[in-house]
Short mmCIF file of C-alpha atoms in Angstrom, two decimals:
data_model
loop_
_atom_site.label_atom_id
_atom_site.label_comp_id
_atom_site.label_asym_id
_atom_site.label_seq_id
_atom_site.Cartn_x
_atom_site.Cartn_y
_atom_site.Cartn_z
CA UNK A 3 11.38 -14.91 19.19
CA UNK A 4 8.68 -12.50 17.05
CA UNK A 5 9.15 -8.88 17.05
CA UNK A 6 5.11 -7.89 16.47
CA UNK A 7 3.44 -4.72 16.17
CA UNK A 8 -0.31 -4.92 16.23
CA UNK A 9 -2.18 -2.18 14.62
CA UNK A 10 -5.64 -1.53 16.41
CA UNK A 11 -4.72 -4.10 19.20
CA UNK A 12 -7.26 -2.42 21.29
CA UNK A 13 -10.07 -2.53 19.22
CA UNK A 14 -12.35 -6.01 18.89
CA UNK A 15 -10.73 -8.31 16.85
CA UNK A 16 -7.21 -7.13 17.78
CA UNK A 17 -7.30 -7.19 21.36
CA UNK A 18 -8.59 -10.77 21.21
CA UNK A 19 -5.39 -11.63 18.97
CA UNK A 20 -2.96 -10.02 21.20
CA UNK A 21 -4.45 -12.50 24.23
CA UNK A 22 -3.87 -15.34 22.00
CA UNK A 23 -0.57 -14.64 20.60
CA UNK A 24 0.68 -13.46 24.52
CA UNK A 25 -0.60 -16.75 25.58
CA UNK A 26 0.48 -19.04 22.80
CA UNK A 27 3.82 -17.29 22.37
CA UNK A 28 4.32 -15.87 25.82
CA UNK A 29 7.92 -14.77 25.19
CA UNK A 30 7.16 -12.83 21.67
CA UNK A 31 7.11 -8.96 21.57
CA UNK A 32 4.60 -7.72 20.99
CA UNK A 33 3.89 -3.74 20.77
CA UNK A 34 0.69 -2.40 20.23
CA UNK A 35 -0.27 0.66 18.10
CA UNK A 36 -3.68 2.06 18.43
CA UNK A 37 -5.53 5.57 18.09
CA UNK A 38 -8.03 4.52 21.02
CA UNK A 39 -10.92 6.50 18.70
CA UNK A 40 -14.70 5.23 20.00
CA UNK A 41 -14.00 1.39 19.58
CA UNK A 42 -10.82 1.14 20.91
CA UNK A 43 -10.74 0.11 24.34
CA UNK A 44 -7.47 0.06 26.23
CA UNK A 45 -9.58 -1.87 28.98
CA UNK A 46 -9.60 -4.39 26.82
CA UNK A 47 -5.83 -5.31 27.02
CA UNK A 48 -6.11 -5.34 31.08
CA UNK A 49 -4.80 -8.99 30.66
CA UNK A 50 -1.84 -8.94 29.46
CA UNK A 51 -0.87 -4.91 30.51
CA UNK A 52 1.69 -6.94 32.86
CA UNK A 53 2.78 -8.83 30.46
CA UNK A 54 6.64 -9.32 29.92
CA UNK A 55 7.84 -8.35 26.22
CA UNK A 56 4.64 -5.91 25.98
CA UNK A 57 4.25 -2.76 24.85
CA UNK A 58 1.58 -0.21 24.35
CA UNK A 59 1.47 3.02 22.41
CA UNK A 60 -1.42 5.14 21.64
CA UNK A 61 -0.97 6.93 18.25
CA UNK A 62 -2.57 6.46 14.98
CA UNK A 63 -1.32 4.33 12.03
CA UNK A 64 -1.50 7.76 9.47
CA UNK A 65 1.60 9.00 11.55
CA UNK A 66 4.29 7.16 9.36
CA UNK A 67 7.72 8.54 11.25
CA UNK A 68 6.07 7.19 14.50
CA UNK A 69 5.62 3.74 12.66
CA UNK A 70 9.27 4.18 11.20
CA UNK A 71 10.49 4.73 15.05
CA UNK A 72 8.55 1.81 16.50
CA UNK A 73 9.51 -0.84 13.75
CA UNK A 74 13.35 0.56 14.06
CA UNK A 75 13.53 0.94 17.89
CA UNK A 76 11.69 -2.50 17.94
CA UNK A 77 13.92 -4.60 15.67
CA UNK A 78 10.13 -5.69 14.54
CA UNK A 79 9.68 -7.91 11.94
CA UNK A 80 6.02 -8.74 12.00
CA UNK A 81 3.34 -6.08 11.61
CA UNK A 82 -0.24 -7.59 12.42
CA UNK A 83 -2.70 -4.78 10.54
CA UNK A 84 -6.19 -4.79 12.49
CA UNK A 85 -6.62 -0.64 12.76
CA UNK A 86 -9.91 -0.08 10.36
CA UNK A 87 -12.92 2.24 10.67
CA UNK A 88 -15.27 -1.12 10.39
CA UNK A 89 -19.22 0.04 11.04
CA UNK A 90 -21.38 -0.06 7.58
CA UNK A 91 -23.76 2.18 9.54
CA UNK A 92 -21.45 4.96 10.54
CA UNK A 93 -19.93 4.78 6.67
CA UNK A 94 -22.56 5.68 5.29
CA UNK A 95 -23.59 8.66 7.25
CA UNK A 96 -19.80 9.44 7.61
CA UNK A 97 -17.72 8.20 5.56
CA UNK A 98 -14.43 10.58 5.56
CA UNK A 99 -12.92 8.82 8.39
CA UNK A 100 -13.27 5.67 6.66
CA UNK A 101 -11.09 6.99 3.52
CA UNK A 102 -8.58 8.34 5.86
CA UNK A 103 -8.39 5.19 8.50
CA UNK A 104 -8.56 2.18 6.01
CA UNK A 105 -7.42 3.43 2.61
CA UNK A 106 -4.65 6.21 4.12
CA UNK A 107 -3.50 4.26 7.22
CA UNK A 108 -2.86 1.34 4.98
CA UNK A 109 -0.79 3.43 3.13
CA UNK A 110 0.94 4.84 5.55
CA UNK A 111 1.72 1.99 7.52
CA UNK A 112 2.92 0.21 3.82
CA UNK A 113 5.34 3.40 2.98
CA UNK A 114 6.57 2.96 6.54
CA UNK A 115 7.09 -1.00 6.40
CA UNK A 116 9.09 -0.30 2.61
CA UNK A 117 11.10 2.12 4.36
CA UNK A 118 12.46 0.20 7.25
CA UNK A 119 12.20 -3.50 6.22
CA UNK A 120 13.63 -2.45 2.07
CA UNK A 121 14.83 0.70 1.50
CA UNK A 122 17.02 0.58 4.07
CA UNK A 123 18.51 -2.57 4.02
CA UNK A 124 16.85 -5.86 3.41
CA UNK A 125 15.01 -7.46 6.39
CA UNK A 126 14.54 -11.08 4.98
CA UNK A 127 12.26 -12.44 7.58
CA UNK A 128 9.76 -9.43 7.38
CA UNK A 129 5.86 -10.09 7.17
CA UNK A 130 3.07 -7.02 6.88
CA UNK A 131 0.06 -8.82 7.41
CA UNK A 132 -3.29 -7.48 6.58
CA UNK A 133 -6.33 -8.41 8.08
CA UNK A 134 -9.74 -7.33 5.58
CA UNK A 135 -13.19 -8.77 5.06
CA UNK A 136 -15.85 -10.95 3.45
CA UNK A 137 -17.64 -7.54 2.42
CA UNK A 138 -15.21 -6.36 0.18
CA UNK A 139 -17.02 -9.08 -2.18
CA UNK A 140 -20.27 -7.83 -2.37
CA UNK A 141 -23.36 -9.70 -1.77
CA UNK A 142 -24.98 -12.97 -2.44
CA UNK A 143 -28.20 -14.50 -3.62
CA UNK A 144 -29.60 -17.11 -1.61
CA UNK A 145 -28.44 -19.90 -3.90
CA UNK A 146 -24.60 -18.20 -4.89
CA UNK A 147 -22.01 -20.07 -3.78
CA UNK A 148 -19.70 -18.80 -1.16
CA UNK A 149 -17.01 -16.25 -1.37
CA UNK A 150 -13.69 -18.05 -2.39
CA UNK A 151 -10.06 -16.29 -2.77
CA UNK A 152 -10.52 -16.05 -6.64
CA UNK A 153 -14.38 -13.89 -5.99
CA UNK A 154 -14.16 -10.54 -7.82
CA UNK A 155 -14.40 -7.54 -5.75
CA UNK A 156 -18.00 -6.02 -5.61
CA UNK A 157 -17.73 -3.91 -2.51
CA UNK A 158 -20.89 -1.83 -2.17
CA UNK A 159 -20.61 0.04 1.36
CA UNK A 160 -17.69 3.13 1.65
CA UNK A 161 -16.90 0.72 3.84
CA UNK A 162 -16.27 -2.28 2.68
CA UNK A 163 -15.10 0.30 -0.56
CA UNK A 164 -12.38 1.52 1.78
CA UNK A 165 -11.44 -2.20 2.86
CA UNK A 166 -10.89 -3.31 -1.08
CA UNK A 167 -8.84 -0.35 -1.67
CA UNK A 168 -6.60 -1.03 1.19
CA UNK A 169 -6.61 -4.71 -0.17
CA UNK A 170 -5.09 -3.72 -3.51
CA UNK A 171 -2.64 -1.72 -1.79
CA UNK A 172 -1.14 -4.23 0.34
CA UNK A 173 -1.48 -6.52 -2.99
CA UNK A 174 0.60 -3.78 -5.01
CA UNK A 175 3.16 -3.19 -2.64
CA UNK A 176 3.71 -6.95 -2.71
CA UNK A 177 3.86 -7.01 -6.73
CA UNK A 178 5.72 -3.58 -7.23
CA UNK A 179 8.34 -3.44 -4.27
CA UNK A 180 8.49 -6.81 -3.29
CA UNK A 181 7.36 -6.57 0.25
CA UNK A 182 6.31 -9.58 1.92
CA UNK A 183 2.43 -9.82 2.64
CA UNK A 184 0.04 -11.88 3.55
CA UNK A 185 -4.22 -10.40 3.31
CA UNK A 186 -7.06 -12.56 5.28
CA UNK A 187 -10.62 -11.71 4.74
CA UNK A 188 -12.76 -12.95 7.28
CA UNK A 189 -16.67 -13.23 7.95
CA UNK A 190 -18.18 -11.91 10.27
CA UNK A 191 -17.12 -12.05 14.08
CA UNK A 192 -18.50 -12.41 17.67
CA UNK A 193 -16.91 -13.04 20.82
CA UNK A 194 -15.52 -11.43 23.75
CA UNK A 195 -14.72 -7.39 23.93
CA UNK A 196 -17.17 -6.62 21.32
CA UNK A 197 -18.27 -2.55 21.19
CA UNK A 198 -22.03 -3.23 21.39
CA UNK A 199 -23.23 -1.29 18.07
CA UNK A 200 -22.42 -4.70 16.37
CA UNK A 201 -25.42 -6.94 16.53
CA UNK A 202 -24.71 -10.07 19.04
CA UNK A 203 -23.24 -7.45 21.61
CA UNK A 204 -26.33 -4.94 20.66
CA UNK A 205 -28.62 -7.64 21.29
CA UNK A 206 -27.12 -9.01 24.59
CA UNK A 207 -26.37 -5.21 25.93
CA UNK A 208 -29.70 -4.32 24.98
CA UNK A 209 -31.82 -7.40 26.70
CA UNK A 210 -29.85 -6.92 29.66
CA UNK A 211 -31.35 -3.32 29.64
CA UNK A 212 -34.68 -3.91 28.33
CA UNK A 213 -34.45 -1.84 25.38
CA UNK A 214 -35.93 -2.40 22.16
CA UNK A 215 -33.93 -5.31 19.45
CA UNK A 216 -33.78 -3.53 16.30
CA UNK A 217 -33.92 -5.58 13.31
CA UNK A 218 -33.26 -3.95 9.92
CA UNK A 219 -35.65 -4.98 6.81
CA UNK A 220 -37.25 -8.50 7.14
CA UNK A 221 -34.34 -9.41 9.65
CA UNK A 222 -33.34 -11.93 6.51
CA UNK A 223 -29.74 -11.15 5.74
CA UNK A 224 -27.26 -13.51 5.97
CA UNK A 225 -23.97 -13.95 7.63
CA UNK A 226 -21.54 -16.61 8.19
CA UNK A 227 -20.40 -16.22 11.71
CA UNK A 228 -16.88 -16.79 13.38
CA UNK A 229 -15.89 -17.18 16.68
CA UNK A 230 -13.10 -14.25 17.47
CA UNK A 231 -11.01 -16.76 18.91
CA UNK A 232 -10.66 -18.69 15.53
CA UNK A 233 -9.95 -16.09 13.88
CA UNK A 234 -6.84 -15.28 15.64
CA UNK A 235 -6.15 -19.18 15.06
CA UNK A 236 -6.48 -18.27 11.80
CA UNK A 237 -4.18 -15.64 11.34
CA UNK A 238 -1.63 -17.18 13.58
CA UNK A 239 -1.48 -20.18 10.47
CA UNK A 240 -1.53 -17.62 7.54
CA UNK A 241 1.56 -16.27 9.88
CA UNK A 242 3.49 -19.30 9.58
CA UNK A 243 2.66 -21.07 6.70
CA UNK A 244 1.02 -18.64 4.47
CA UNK A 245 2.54 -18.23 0.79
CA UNK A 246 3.69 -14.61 0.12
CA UNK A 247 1.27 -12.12 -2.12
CA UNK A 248 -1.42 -14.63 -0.93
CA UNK A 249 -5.55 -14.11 0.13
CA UNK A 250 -6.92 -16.80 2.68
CA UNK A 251 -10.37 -16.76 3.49
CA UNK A 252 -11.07 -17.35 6.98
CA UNK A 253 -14.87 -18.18 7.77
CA UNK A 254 -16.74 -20.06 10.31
CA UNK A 255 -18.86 -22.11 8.17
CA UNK A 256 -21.87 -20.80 9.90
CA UNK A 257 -24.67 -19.31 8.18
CA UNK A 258 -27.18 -17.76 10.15
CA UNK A 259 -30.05 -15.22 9.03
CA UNK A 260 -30.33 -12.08 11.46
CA UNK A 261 -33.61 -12.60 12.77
CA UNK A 262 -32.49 -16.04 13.89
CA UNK A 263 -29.65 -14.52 15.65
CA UNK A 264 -32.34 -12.28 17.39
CA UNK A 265 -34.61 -15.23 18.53
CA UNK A 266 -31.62 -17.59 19.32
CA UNK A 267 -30.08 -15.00 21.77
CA UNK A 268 -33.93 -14.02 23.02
CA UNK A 269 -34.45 -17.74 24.06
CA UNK A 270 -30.69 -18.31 25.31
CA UNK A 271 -31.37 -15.21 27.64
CA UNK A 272 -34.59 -16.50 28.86
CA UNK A 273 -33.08 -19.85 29.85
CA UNK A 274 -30.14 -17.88 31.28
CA UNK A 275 -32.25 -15.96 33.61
CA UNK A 276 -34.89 -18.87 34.33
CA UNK A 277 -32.05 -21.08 35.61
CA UNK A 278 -30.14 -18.34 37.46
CA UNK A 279 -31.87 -16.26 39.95
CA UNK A 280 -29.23 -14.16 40.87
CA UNK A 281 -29.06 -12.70 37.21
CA UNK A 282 -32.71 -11.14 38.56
CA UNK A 283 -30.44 -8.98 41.00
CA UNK A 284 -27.97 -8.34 39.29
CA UNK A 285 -30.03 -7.09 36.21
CA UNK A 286 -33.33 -5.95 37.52
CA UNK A 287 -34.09 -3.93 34.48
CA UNK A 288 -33.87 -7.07 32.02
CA UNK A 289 -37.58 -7.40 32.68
CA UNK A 290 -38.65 -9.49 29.49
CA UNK A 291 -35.47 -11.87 30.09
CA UNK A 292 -36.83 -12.41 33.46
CA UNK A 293 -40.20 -13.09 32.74
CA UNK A 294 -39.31 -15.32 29.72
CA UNK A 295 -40.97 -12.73 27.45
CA UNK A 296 -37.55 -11.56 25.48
CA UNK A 297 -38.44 -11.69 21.90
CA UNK A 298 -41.03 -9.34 22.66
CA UNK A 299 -38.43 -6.61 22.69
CA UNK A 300 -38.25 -7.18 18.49
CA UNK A 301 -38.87 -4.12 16.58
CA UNK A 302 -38.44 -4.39 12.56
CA UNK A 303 -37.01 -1.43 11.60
CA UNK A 304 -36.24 0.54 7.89
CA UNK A 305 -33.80 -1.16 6.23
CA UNK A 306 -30.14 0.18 5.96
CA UNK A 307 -29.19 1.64 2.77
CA UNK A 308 -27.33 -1.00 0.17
CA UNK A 309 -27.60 -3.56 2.68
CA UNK A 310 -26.06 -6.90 1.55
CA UNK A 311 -28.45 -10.10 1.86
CA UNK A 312 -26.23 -12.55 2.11
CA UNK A 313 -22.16 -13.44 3.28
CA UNK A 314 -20.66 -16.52 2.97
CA UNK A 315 -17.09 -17.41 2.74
CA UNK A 316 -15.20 -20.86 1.32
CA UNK A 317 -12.66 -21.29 3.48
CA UNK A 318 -10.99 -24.44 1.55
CA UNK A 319 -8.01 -22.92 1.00
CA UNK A 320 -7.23 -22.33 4.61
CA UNK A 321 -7.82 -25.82 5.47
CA UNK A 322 -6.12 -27.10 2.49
CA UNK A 323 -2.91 -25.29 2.62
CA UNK A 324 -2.68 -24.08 6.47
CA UNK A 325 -5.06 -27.02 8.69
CA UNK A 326 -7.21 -24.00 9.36
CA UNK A 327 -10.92 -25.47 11.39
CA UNK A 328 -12.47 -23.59 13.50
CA UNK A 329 -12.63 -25.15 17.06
CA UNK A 330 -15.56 -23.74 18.89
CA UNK A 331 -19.33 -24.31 17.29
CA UNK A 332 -21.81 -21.45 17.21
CA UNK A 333 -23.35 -23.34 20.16
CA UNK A 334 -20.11 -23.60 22.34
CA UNK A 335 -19.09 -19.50 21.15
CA UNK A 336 -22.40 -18.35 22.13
CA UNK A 337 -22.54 -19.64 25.04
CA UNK A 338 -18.93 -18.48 25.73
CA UNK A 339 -20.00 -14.63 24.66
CA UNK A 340 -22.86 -14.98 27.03
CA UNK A 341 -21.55 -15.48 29.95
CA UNK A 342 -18.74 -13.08 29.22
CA UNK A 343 -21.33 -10.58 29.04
CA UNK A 344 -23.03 -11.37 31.69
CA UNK A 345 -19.76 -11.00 33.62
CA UNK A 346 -18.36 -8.23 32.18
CA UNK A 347 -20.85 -5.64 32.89
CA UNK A 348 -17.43 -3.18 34.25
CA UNK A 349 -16.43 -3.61 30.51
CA UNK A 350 -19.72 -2.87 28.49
CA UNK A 351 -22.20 -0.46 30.80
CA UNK A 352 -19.59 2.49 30.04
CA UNK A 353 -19.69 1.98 26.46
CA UNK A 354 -23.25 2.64 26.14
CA UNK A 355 -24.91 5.79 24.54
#
């Protein structure tokens, strides 16, 4: 039996991990730590609330004698590190909470993890695991090829700035104290529980209500997109097989420009709505989606500041060493984020500005 605590398990990508690992591992502890700031949703964790060998807490990663309590009161052994301030856009314009989240938090939770798991005795079996990103490389040119474990660090958001430095922290805590780690970096994710300022959601949210698709630039950056499922897969394998101090990469091997995201979802939605009338009901302000008429809700917009053109991530050494594939196709994951969507309106509609 695992003893986990999962930083930011109500936000996006953490919430979707704690479903897996409570169905996968249904007898596992697992505690959750999260702040519940703007993109953490507790609603999010409605499936497994009942859960036996669950736990949630609301508090905030920077408060290292609450950590120290949890891990200690816990017996855990496993710390699963989602909690990050994550949107480029809302770095930029604000980028203080970004320093004190990723780069602090990090640090915090580290100090915390030495504490318990070395300083005070030896806890053999202990893993801090550290989940980053594809942007802490930088960008790519159209021809580059893709992001691989041994890419040097080019980050070029406070974002993704704030991401690296966390990186290197984990790495020297490794190197310096000896505490076991393990760092994924992942591209970039869709799926179920989304916040809808990320751009599938956005576009989906916004069809639904008819209001304009913004599309930054010439809509012509690229990003290699992963189904949120996977990567929880993915982490799961670094989990148990992963070599200590080690990077994996963890991609979908899915390019896709923007503005073919845009007209992919803007044609899915059509044929959503042409083939179900009740949508028409259910939704009567998605006027375009109804009529067919979708992509006409496209609006190029100025492009955001040090925007990177192009993500891609090798993921070789995750299948090589771990068996890591992803199992769903863009097709099969979009479909599957779809229909959550247009399920889940309870979820989303109170998110909205």
């Amino acid at each position: 039996m695992k003893k986990l605590l999962v930083t930011g398990g109500a936000g996006f990508i953490g919430s979707n991990f704690v479903h897996y690992w409570k169905e996968k591992y249904p007898s596992d502890l697992v505690v959750v730590l999260d702040a519940l700031t703007y993109a953490g949703n507790i609603e999010s964790l409605n499936l497994v609330k009942d859960s036996e060998n669950y736990e949630f807490v609301h508090g905030n990663i920077c408060d290292q004698d609450l950590v120290e309590k949890l891990l200690q009161k816990h017996d855990i052994c496993t710390i699963v590190h989602f909690a990050a301030e994550s949107h480029v856009d809302r770095s930029i314009t604000g980028p203080d909470e970004f320093i004190e989240t990723n780069i602090i938090g990090t640090y915090s939770l580290l100090k915390a993890a030495k504490k318990v798991w070395l300083d005070n005795g030896i806890k053999a079996d202990h893993r801090f695991h550290h989940v980053s990103t594809d942007e802490v490389y930088g960008s790519l040119e159209a021809d580059d090829p893709a992001f691989n474990e041994d890419t040097p660090y080019a980050p070029n958001s406070p974002y993704s700035a704030s991401k690296a430095a966390s990186d290197h922290l984990v790495r020297a805590y490794h190197y310096t104290y000896g505490l076991n780690v393990t760092t994924s970096n992942c591209s970039n994710n869709y799926g179920t529980f989304h916040f809808p300022e990320k751009l599938i959601p956005l576009l989906l949210t916004n069809i639904l209500q008819d209001k304009p698709l913004p599309v930054y630039g010439d809509g012509m950056q690229i990003r290699d997109w992963l189904y949120v499922a996977d990567h929880a897969k993915g982490i799961d394998l670094v989990l148990q097989s992963g070599r200590l101090g080690e990077n994996y990469n963890i991609g979908g091997n899915n390019e896709w420009a923007n503005i073919n995201i845009v007209n992919l979802l803007c044609n899915l939605l059509n044929k959503v709505f042409s083939e179900d009338a009740t949508l028409h009901s259910r939704f009567p302000f998605a006027k375009n989606a109804i009529n067919g008429t979708a992509a006409n809700l496209i609006e190029f917009v100025t492009d955001r500041a040090g925007h990177d053109r192009r993500y891609a991530i090798d993921p070789s050494k995750s299948n090589d060493e771990l068996g890591y594939e992803p199992t769903e196709t863009f097709e099969s994951g979009i479909e599957k984020t779809i229909h959550w969507y247009l399920n889940n309106e309870t979820w989303w509609k109170p998110l909205l500005k």
